[in-house]
């Protein structure tokens, strides 16, 4: 079915259906059990496997729809881009402007579909941010139509057919995972695997040669000579590309399988548990703000007295929220406007957990996704620092010159008057920067929850 020509309202209906499959399909498997962080460990093995089997059924159906819709939308976007180029060449300004809007809308729809696929990936890894960072190299995702999606999809289906407790996600339909072709999970043996799918005669020959070279520990130089003689420079270049992919895949796979990953943000080695620990979220406050904005046009809330939440309906005046944020920012930088983040900014950030995995009602998620309600978030870093001290943490403020030298250098809400915030432990320290801010703003962890992570990391041995 083609969705390219659908109105935004009809498209939203399809997105809501995919969301139900990807994020809510297994709810019935719990029966009358209300799953909470406190009782998830108490689920019987049989009930837990039934739950995961139902999850995978929903994932599979969602993935099939996402793949088909992405191919459809990408084709539609290419047609619009071609028409736009012709209109600009012919200097038909009005038509070009209209086509530019349609092209932008098509790009947004593609991004929403990919973020739905991301929501499956985040659930597969238990929403553990330090695991997600291992799956993302920073490279931008290209069009799905330019990949070998057919052979990858068949491989995913074959893996899924082996057991209801297995599922394989096509990485090319996500913005998050750009290592390997498939992210695979087996709930029966509690494993997560990344796999590369190679198709075509040339790839098979290159892979066969590299397998021999790796197993022999590159002990046969003559094999490289004969390989180059048989396949030429292009074959060598392809072998180099495949080998680099193998190294990335191998390193990430070993780290994930080991169950212990280094968290770059916290400078600590974290064990990856079967059931990740619960961190408090402020989604109930976001829910209240959205409901109030639908009712009254504008709503303001806050969490832990330092994270401010503003919501406004699309037909309300957003400056009311902006004015409020400016008021709370008085005295920080003269004439400075509060550096707010929109919840929908996460759609353009691969490492931002999508709104689809937040603990928000379906209706609220769709309102925000399609711009009927905008949610703004703002962290007062000075108040966050005060909260940290109240929680027993030692803090210090780096000078402006010290902040400038940091790599990566914090900016936006992660600095206060141009100075970065540092948490000091006995033998190590942690600088608050954008990645920790991302966990708070887009994963929905409360400021106190973030401070709890920092406190635990400071008390653990520094990683080598």
Short mmCIF file of C-alpha atoms in Angstrom, two decimals:
data_model
loop_
_atom_site.label_atom_id
_atom_site.label_comp_id
_atom_site.label_asym_id
_atom_site.label_seq_id
_atom_site.Cartn_x
_atom_site.Cartn_y
_atom_site.Cartn_z
CA UNK A 1 0.00 0.00 0.00
CA UNK A 2 1.28 3.46 -0.93
CA UNK A 3 1.24 6.09 1.81
CA UNK A 4 3.11 8.79 -0.10
CA UNK A 5 -0.03 10.60 -1.21
CA UNK A 6 -1.87 10.41 2.12
CA UNK A 7 -2.83 13.49 4.07
CA UNK A 8 -0.98 14.13 7.34
CA UNK A 9 -4.06 12.96 9.26
CA UNK A 10 -4.23 9.64 7.41
CA UNK A 11 -0.46 9.24 7.71
CA UNK A 12 -0.78 9.82 11.48
CA UNK A 13 -3.30 6.97 11.66
CA UNK A 14 -0.73 4.61 10.10
CA UNK A 15 1.97 5.83 12.49
CA UNK A 16 -0.34 5.23 15.46
CA UNK A 17 -0.97 1.67 14.22
CA UNK A 18 2.77 0.97 13.87
CA UNK A 19 3.34 2.44 17.34
CA UNK A 20 0.76 0.02 18.75
CA UNK A 21 2.61 -2.90 17.16
CA UNK A 22 6.12 -1.75 18.07
CA UNK A 23 5.51 -0.53 21.62
CA UNK A 24 2.21 -1.91 22.95
CA UNK A 25 1.57 -5.25 21.22
CA UNK A 26 2.61 -7.42 24.17
CA UNK A 27 0.41 -5.72 26.77
CA UNK A 28 -2.21 -8.47 26.48
CA UNK A 29 0.41 -11.13 27.28
CA UNK A 30 0.63 -9.82 30.82
CA UNK A 31 -3.04 -10.49 31.49
CA UNK A 32 -4.13 -8.67 34.60
CA UNK A 33 -0.54 -8.00 35.70
CA UNK A 34 0.44 -4.34 35.76
CA UNK A 35 4.12 -4.39 34.85
CA UNK A 36 6.22 -2.07 37.02
CA UNK A 37 9.94 -1.74 37.73
CA UNK A 38 9.30 -3.38 41.11
CA UNK A 39 7.58 -6.55 39.89
CA UNK A 40 9.22 -7.20 36.50
CA UNK A 41 11.79 -9.47 38.21
CA UNK A 42 8.94 -11.52 39.69
CA UNK A 43 7.46 -12.59 36.35
CA UNK A 44 7.64 -16.35 35.90
CA UNK A 45 10.01 -17.58 33.19
CA UNK A 46 7.07 -18.85 31.12
CA UNK A 47 5.15 -15.56 31.43
CA UNK A 48 8.29 -13.56 30.62
CA UNK A 49 9.00 -15.60 27.48
CA UNK A 50 5.35 -15.30 26.41
CA UNK A 51 5.65 -11.55 26.87
CA UNK A 52 8.83 -11.36 24.77
CA UNK A 53 7.36 -13.65 22.12
CA UNK A 54 4.41 -11.29 21.79
CA UNK A 55 6.79 -8.31 21.66
CA UNK A 56 8.66 -9.92 18.78
CA UNK A 57 5.43 -10.61 16.91
CA UNK A 58 4.61 -6.90 17.15
CA UNK A 59 8.16 -5.92 16.19
CA UNK A 60 8.03 -8.16 13.11
CA UNK A 61 4.76 -6.72 11.87
CA UNK A 62 5.91 -3.17 12.59
CA UNK A 63 9.23 -3.74 10.80
CA UNK A 64 7.49 -5.06 7.69
CA UNK A 65 5.27 -1.97 7.54
CA UNK A 66 8.13 0.46 8.26
CA UNK A 67 10.31 -1.05 5.52
CA UNK A 68 7.53 -0.89 2.92
CA UNK A 69 6.53 2.64 3.89
CA UNK A 70 10.14 3.87 3.87
CA UNK A 71 10.73 2.54 0.35
CA UNK A 72 7.48 4.19 -0.76
CA UNK A 73 8.28 7.54 0.87
CA UNK A 74 11.87 7.57 -0.41
CA UNK A 75 10.63 7.05 -3.97
CA UNK A 76 8.11 9.86 -3.50
CA UNK A 77 10.83 12.15 -2.10
CA UNK A 78 13.11 11.46 -5.08
CA UNK A 79 10.31 12.41 -7.46
CA UNK A 80 9.67 15.64 -5.56
CA UNK A 81 13.39 16.50 -5.58
CA UNK A 82 13.52 15.97 -9.34
CA UNK A 83 10.48 18.19 -9.87
CA UNK A 84 11.95 20.80 -7.53
CA UNK A 85 15.20 20.87 -9.49
CA UNK A 86 13.31 21.37 -12.75
CA UNK A 87 11.16 24.12 -11.25
CA UNK A 88 14.21 26.00 -9.97
CA UNK A 89 15.95 25.62 -13.33
CA UNK A 90 12.87 27.07 -15.04
CA UNK A 91 12.72 29.82 -12.35
CA UNK A 92 9.14 28.96 -11.41
CA UNK A 93 9.47 30.36 -7.92
CA UNK A 94 5.96 29.72 -6.60
CA UNK A 95 5.96 26.11 -7.76
CA UNK A 96 9.50 25.59 -6.43
CA UNK A 97 8.50 26.92 -3.01
CA UNK A 98 5.52 24.57 -2.85
CA UNK A 99 7.64 21.60 -3.94
CA UNK A 100 10.28 22.51 -1.33
CA UNK A 101 7.59 22.34 1.38
CA UNK A 102 6.39 18.96 0.13
CA UNK A 103 9.97 17.64 0.00
CA UNK A 104 10.56 18.79 3.57
CA UNK A 105 7.34 17.12 4.71
CA UNK A 106 8.36 13.86 3.00
CA UNK A 107 11.73 14.00 4.82
CA UNK A 108 9.95 14.49 8.16
CA UNK A 109 7.68 11.51 7.49
CA UNK A 110 10.73 9.35 6.66
CA UNK A 111 12.34 10.46 9.93
CA UNK A 112 9.23 9.56 11.94
CA UNK A 113 9.21 6.08 10.40
CA UNK A 114 12.90 5.59 11.20
CA UNK A 115 12.37 6.77 14.77
CA UNK A 116 9.65 4.13 15.13
CA UNK A 117 12.27 1.56 14.09
CA UNK A 118 14.62 3.15 16.64
CA UNK A 119 11.99 2.54 19.31
CA UNK A 120 12.26 -1.20 18.61
CA UNK A 121 16.06 -1.04 18.93
CA UNK A 122 15.86 0.84 22.23
CA UNK A 123 13.49 -1.77 23.64
CA UNK A 124 15.75 -4.60 22.46
CA UNK A 125 18.69 -3.15 24.42
CA UNK A 126 16.62 -2.30 27.50
CA UNK A 127 16.93 1.46 26.83
CA UNK A 128 20.51 1.38 28.07
CA UNK A 129 22.21 4.48 26.72
CA UNK A 130 25.76 3.17 27.06
CA UNK A 131 24.79 0.16 24.88
CA UNK A 132 23.17 2.46 22.29
CA UNK A 133 26.42 4.41 21.96
CA UNK A 134 28.19 1.18 20.97
CA UNK A 135 25.69 0.72 18.14
CA UNK A 136 26.11 4.21 16.67
CA UNK A 137 29.31 5.42 14.98
CA UNK A 138 28.13 8.94 14.18
CA UNK A 139 27.70 8.27 10.46
CA UNK A 140 24.50 9.56 8.88
CA UNK A 141 21.98 6.97 7.70
CA UNK A 142 21.40 6.83 3.95
CA UNK A 143 18.27 5.80 2.04
CA UNK A 144 17.03 2.27 2.62
CA UNK A 145 16.45 1.84 -1.12
CA UNK A 146 20.24 2.06 -1.67
CA UNK A 147 20.89 -0.95 0.59
CA UNK A 148 20.55 -4.71 0.04
CA UNK A 149 17.36 -4.60 2.12
CA UNK A 150 15.74 -7.59 0.40
CA UNK A 151 18.43 -10.11 1.36
CA UNK A 152 18.69 -8.57 4.85
CA UNK A 153 14.92 -8.82 5.33
CA UNK A 154 14.96 -12.48 4.25
CA UNK A 155 17.79 -13.17 6.72
CA UNK A 156 15.78 -11.47 9.48
CA UNK A 157 12.74 -13.59 8.66
CA UNK A 158 14.82 -16.78 8.70
CA UNK A 159 16.25 -15.90 12.13
CA UNK A 160 12.81 -15.08 13.51
CA UNK A 161 11.37 -18.37 12.15
CA UNK A 162 13.78 -20.38 14.33
CA UNK A 163 12.08 -19.34 17.59
CA UNK A 164 9.34 -16.97 18.79
CA UNK A 165 11.89 -15.65 21.30
CA UNK A 166 14.17 -14.43 18.51
CA UNK A 167 13.95 -11.22 16.54
CA UNK A 168 16.25 -9.45 14.07
CA UNK A 169 15.92 -5.74 13.30
CA UNK A 170 17.15 -4.29 10.00
CA UNK A 171 19.65 -1.64 11.03
CA UNK A 172 19.20 0.29 7.76
CA UNK A 173 15.65 1.30 8.72
CA UNK A 174 16.91 2.97 11.92
CA UNK A 175 18.81 6.17 12.63
CA UNK A 176 20.40 4.67 15.75
CA UNK A 177 22.14 1.48 14.65
CA UNK A 178 24.72 1.84 11.89
CA UNK A 179 26.97 -1.11 12.73
CA UNK A 180 26.11 -4.34 10.92
CA UNK A 181 22.97 -5.20 8.97
CA UNK A 182 20.95 -6.88 11.71
CA UNK A 183 20.53 -6.29 15.43
CA UNK A 184 19.46 -9.68 16.77
CA UNK A 185 18.09 -10.69 20.15
CA UNK A 186 17.40 -14.15 21.57
CA UNK A 187 15.41 -13.93 24.80
CA UNK A 188 15.73 -17.65 25.52
CA UNK A 189 19.53 -17.47 25.91
CA UNK A 190 19.48 -13.73 26.76
CA UNK A 191 21.83 -12.64 24.00
CA UNK A 192 22.17 -9.61 21.73
CA UNK A 193 24.12 -10.02 18.49
CA UNK A 194 25.08 -7.81 15.56
CA UNK A 195 25.34 -9.51 12.18
CA UNK A 196 26.49 -8.55 8.69
CA UNK A 197 24.61 -9.97 5.70
CA UNK A 198 26.63 -10.34 2.51
CA UNK A 199 25.02 -11.09 -0.84
CA UNK A 200 26.34 -11.43 -4.37
CA UNK A 201 29.20 -13.45 -5.85
CA UNK A 202 31.86 -10.77 -5.32
CA UNK A 203 30.97 -10.32 -1.66
CA UNK A 204 31.07 -14.08 -1.13
CA UNK A 205 34.57 -14.27 -2.66
CA UNK A 206 35.82 -11.31 -0.58
CA UNK A 207 34.33 -12.75 2.60
CA UNK A 208 35.82 -16.19 1.91
CA UNK A 209 39.27 -14.65 1.42
CA UNK A 210 39.03 -12.52 4.58
CA UNK A 211 37.84 -15.50 6.64
CA UNK A 212 40.94 -17.40 5.50
CA UNK A 213 43.24 -14.41 6.20
CA UNK A 214 41.80 -13.83 9.69
CA UNK A 215 41.88 -17.50 10.69
CA UNK A 216 45.49 -17.80 9.49
CA UNK A 217 46.33 -14.57 11.37
CA UNK A 218 47.52 -13.05 8.07
CA UNK A 219 50.40 -15.53 7.96
CA UNK A 220 50.28 -16.07 4.17
CA UNK A 221 51.41 -12.91 2.27
CA UNK A 222 51.17 -14.75 -1.04
CA UNK A 223 47.40 -15.00 -0.64
CA UNK A 224 47.14 -11.20 -0.84
CA UNK A 225 49.18 -11.17 -4.04
CA UNK A 226 46.94 -13.79 -5.70
CA UNK A 227 43.78 -12.09 -4.45
CA UNK A 228 44.86 -8.75 -5.98
CA UNK A 229 45.85 -10.50 -9.19
CA UNK A 230 42.41 -12.16 -9.42
CA UNK A 231 40.22 -9.23 -8.36
CA UNK A 232 42.23 -6.08 -9.13
CA UNK A 233 42.34 -2.80 -7.23
CA UNK A 234 38.54 -2.64 -6.87
CA UNK A 235 38.53 -6.04 -5.23
CA UNK A 236 41.23 -4.92 -2.80
CA UNK A 237 39.30 -1.74 -1.97
CA UNK A 238 36.17 -3.82 -1.34
CA UNK A 239 38.13 -6.20 0.87
CA UNK A 240 39.43 -3.22 2.88
CA UNK A 241 35.88 -1.91 3.36
CA UNK A 242 34.58 -5.31 4.44
CA UNK A 243 37.51 -5.77 6.84
CA UNK A 244 36.89 -2.36 8.49
CA UNK A 245 33.23 -3.32 8.91
CA UNK A 246 34.32 -6.64 10.40
CA UNK A 247 36.58 -4.91 12.95
CA UNK A 248 33.83 -2.49 14.03
CA UNK A 249 31.32 -5.31 14.22
CA UNK A 250 33.70 -7.58 16.12
CA UNK A 251 34.65 -4.93 18.68
CA UNK A 252 31.06 -3.88 19.34
CA UNK A 253 29.84 -7.48 19.43
CA UNK A 254 32.54 -8.59 21.89
CA UNK A 255 31.82 -5.63 24.17
CA UNK A 256 28.06 -6.25 24.21
CA UNK A 257 28.44 -10.03 24.68
CA UNK A 258 30.85 -9.48 27.57
CA UNK A 259 28.04 -7.90 29.57
CA UNK A 260 30.33 -5.08 30.73
CA UNK A 261 30.52 -1.82 28.77
CA UNK A 262 32.41 1.39 29.39
CA UNK A 263 30.07 4.34 29.80
CA UNK A 264 31.90 7.27 28.22
CA UNK A 265 29.68 9.85 29.93
CA UNK A 266 30.22 8.46 33.43
CA UNK A 267 33.79 7.15 32.98
CA UNK A 268 32.70 3.85 34.51
CA UNK A 269 32.38 0.22 33.48
CA UNK A 270 28.75 -0.81 33.76
CA UNK A 271 27.39 -4.35 33.82
CA UNK A 272 24.57 -4.86 31.34
CA UNK A 273 21.87 -6.72 33.31
CA UNK A 274 19.04 -8.83 31.87
CA UNK A 275 16.64 -6.33 33.41
CA UNK A 276 18.12 -2.80 33.65
CA UNK A 277 17.65 -0.91 36.92
CA UNK A 278 14.73 1.47 37.13
CA UNK A 279 15.50 5.18 36.93
CA UNK A 280 12.77 7.66 37.92
CA UNK A 281 11.20 9.64 35.08
CA UNK A 282 9.16 12.82 34.90
CA UNK A 283 6.80 11.64 32.15
CA UNK A 284 3.76 12.12 34.43
CA UNK A 285 4.64 15.84 34.61
CA UNK A 286 4.97 15.99 30.80
CA UNK A 287 1.62 14.20 30.49
CA UNK A 288 -0.02 16.76 32.80
CA UNK A 289 1.47 19.68 30.85
CA UNK A 290 0.28 18.30 27.50
CA UNK A 291 -3.25 17.70 28.85
CA UNK A 292 -3.37 21.22 30.29
CA UNK A 293 -2.08 22.71 27.00
CA UNK A 294 -4.83 20.91 25.07
CA UNK A 295 -7.37 22.31 27.52
CA UNK A 296 -5.98 25.82 28.13
CA UNK A 297 -3.59 26.46 25.24
CA UNK A 298 -0.47 26.85 27.40
CA UNK A 299 0.92 24.99 30.43
CA UNK A 300 4.05 25.20 32.60
CA UNK A 301 5.48 22.60 34.97
CA UNK A 302 8.78 21.62 36.53
CA UNK A 303 10.67 18.69 37.99
CA UNK A 304 13.06 18.68 40.96
CA UNK A 305 12.93 22.49 40.98
CA UNK A 306 15.46 22.80 38.15
CA UNK A 307 13.99 21.19 35.03
CA UNK A 308 11.23 23.33 33.50
CA UNK A 309 8.55 21.90 31.20
CA UNK A 310 6.41 24.06 28.95
CA UNK A 311 3.68 22.95 26.54
CA UNK A 312 1.52 24.90 24.11
CA UNK A 313 -1.10 23.89 21.58
CA UNK A 314 -0.25 24.68 17.96
CA UNK A 315 -2.84 27.50 17.85
CA UNK A 316 -1.66 29.09 21.14
CA UNK A 317 0.95 31.81 21.48
CA UNK A 318 4.31 30.10 22.17
CA UNK A 319 5.81 33.35 23.47
CA UNK A 320 3.92 32.80 26.73
CA UNK A 321 6.11 29.78 27.42
CA UNK A 322 9.20 31.57 26.11
CA UNK A 323 8.49 34.62 28.28
CA UNK A 324 8.23 32.39 31.34
CA UNK A 325 11.53 30.71 30.56
CA UNK A 326 13.11 34.15 30.11
CA UNK A 327 11.84 35.13 33.55
CA UNK A 328 13.43 32.13 35.24
CA UNK A 329 16.65 32.91 33.38
CA UNK A 330 16.92 36.51 34.60
CA UNK A 331 20.31 37.30 36.09
CA UNK A 332 22.24 34.56 34.27
CA UNK A 333 23.24 36.35 31.09
CA UNK A 334 22.00 39.87 30.43
CA UNK A 335 19.40 39.80 27.68
CA UNK A 336 19.80 36.05 27.13
CA UNK A 337 16.84 34.03 25.92
CA UNK A 338 16.37 30.68 27.63
CA UNK A 339 18.03 27.97 25.56
CA UNK A 340 15.02 25.66 25.33
CA UNK A 341 14.94 22.26 23.69
CA UNK A 342 11.86 20.96 21.89
CA UNK A 343 10.94 17.38 22.64
CA UNK A 344 10.60 16.87 18.87
CA UNK A 345 14.24 17.94 18.38
CA UNK A 346 14.99 14.33 19.28
CA UNK A 347 13.70 13.24 15.87
CA UNK A 348 16.88 14.64 14.29
CA UNK A 349 19.22 13.17 16.95
CA UNK A 350 20.10 9.47 16.42
CA UNK A 351 21.18 8.98 20.05
CA UNK A 352 18.07 10.62 21.49
CA UNK A 353 15.60 7.92 22.61
CA UNK A 354 12.39 8.49 20.60
CA UNK A 355 9.23 9.81 22.22
CA UNK A 356 7.61 6.46 21.35
CA UNK A 357 9.41 4.76 24.26
CA UNK A 358 8.45 7.40 26.82
CA UNK A 359 5.82 6.52 29.46
CA UNK A 360 3.19 8.74 27.85
CA UNK A 361 -0.34 7.94 26.65
CA UNK A 362 -0.64 7.10 22.96
CA UNK A 363 -2.76 10.19 22.28
CA UNK A 364 -0.16 12.51 23.85
CA UNK A 365 2.65 10.94 21.84
CA UNK A 366 0.78 11.49 18.57
CA UNK A 367 -0.10 15.10 19.49
CA UNK A 368 3.57 15.91 20.03
CA UNK A 369 4.85 13.89 17.04
CA UNK A 370 2.62 15.77 14.61
CA UNK A 371 3.05 19.22 16.15
CA UNK A 372 -0.44 19.65 17.58
CA UNK A 373 1.22 20.25 20.94
CA UNK A 374 4.80 21.48 21.37
CA UNK A 375 6.75 20.55 24.49
CA UNK A 376 9.72 22.68 25.55
CA UNK A 377 12.30 21.61 28.13
CA UNK A 378 14.81 23.81 29.95
CA UNK A 379 17.38 22.94 32.61
CA UNK A 380 18.58 25.63 35.02
CA UNK A 381 22.11 24.37 35.50
CA UNK A 382 22.77 26.51 38.58
CA UNK A 383 19.70 25.04 40.31
CA UNK A 384 20.75 21.57 39.17
CA UNK A 385 24.12 22.20 40.85
CA UNK A 386 22.34 23.22 44.07
CA UNK A 387 20.29 20.03 43.91
CA UNK A 388 23.50 18.02 43.49
CA UNK A 389 24.94 19.51 46.66
CA UNK A 390 21.72 18.74 48.51
CA UNK A 391 22.13 15.12 47.33
CA UNK A 392 25.60 14.99 48.89
CA UNK A 393 27.68 15.45 45.73
CA UNK A 394 30.79 17.65 45.58
CA UNK A 395 30.71 20.09 42.67
CA UNK A 396 33.00 22.68 41.14
CA UNK A 397 32.66 25.13 38.28
CA UNK A 398 35.34 25.09 35.59
CA UNK A 399 36.62 28.45 34.42
CA UNK A 400 35.56 29.71 30.99
CA UNK A 401 39.02 28.94 29.57
CA UNK A 402 38.96 25.41 31.04
CA UNK A 403 35.49 24.89 29.57
CA UNK A 404 36.69 26.03 26.15
CA UNK A 405 39.44 23.39 26.19
CA UNK A 406 37.10 20.46 26.91
CA UNK A 407 36.63 17.90 24.15
CA UNK A 408 33.82 17.63 23.37
CA UNK A 409 33.09 21.12 24.65
CA UNK A 410 29.78 21.51 26.50
CA UNK A 411 27.43 24.22 25.31
CA UNK A 412 23.81 25.33 25.53
CA UNK A 413 22.12 24.21 28.73
CA UNK A 414 25.20 22.20 29.70
CA UNK A 415 27.04 25.42 30.66
CA UNK A 416 26.20 28.24 33.08
CA UNK A 417 27.60 31.68 32.22
CA UNK A 418 30.07 29.96 29.93
CA UNK A 419 31.30 27.58 32.65
CA UNK A 420 30.94 23.80 32.80
CA UNK A 421 29.78 21.92 35.91
CA UNK A 422 32.05 19.20 37.30
CA UNK A 423 31.21 16.52 39.85
CA UNK A 424 34.21 15.52 41.96
CA UNK A 425 34.85 12.11 43.48
CA UNK A 426 37.78 10.65 45.42
CA UNK A 427 39.81 9.49 42.43
CA UNK A 428 37.92 10.80 39.42
CA UNK A 429 35.55 13.51 38.26
CA UNK A 430 32.68 13.76 35.77
CA UNK A 431 31.89 16.83 33.68
CA UNK A 432 28.22 17.40 32.93
CA UNK A 433 27.77 17.68 29.17
CA UNK A 434 25.29 17.12 26.33
CA UNK A 435 25.14 13.32 26.50
CA UNK A 436 24.00 13.36 30.13
CA UNK A 437 21.64 16.20 29.24
CA UNK A 438 20.23 14.07 26.39
CA UNK A 439 19.44 11.28 28.84
CA UNK A 440 17.54 13.74 30.98
CA UNK A 441 15.66 15.55 28.21
CA UNK A 442 14.87 12.72 25.81
CA UNK A 443 15.05 9.55 27.93
CA UNK A 444 13.00 11.34 30.55
CA UNK A 445 15.25 10.59 33.54
CA UNK A 446 14.64 13.07 36.36
CA UNK A 447 17.48 15.36 37.47
CA UNK A 448 17.69 13.36 40.71
CA UNK A 449 17.90 10.17 38.63
CA UNK A 450 20.82 11.61 36.63
CA UNK A 451 22.54 12.62 39.88
CA UNK A 452 22.05 9.06 41.14
CA UNK A 453 23.86 7.74 38.05
CA UNK A 454 26.69 10.22 38.61
CA UNK A 455 26.95 9.36 42.32
CA UNK A 456 27.18 5.62 41.58
CA UNK A 457 29.79 6.23 38.86
CA UNK A 458 31.94 8.39 41.15
CA UNK A 459 31.95 5.66 43.79
CA UNK A 460 33.02 2.99 41.28
CA UNK A 461 36.68 2.47 40.21
CA UNK A 462 37.83 4.62 37.31
CA UNK A 463 37.91 2.74 34.01
CA UNK A 464 41.23 2.11 32.34
#
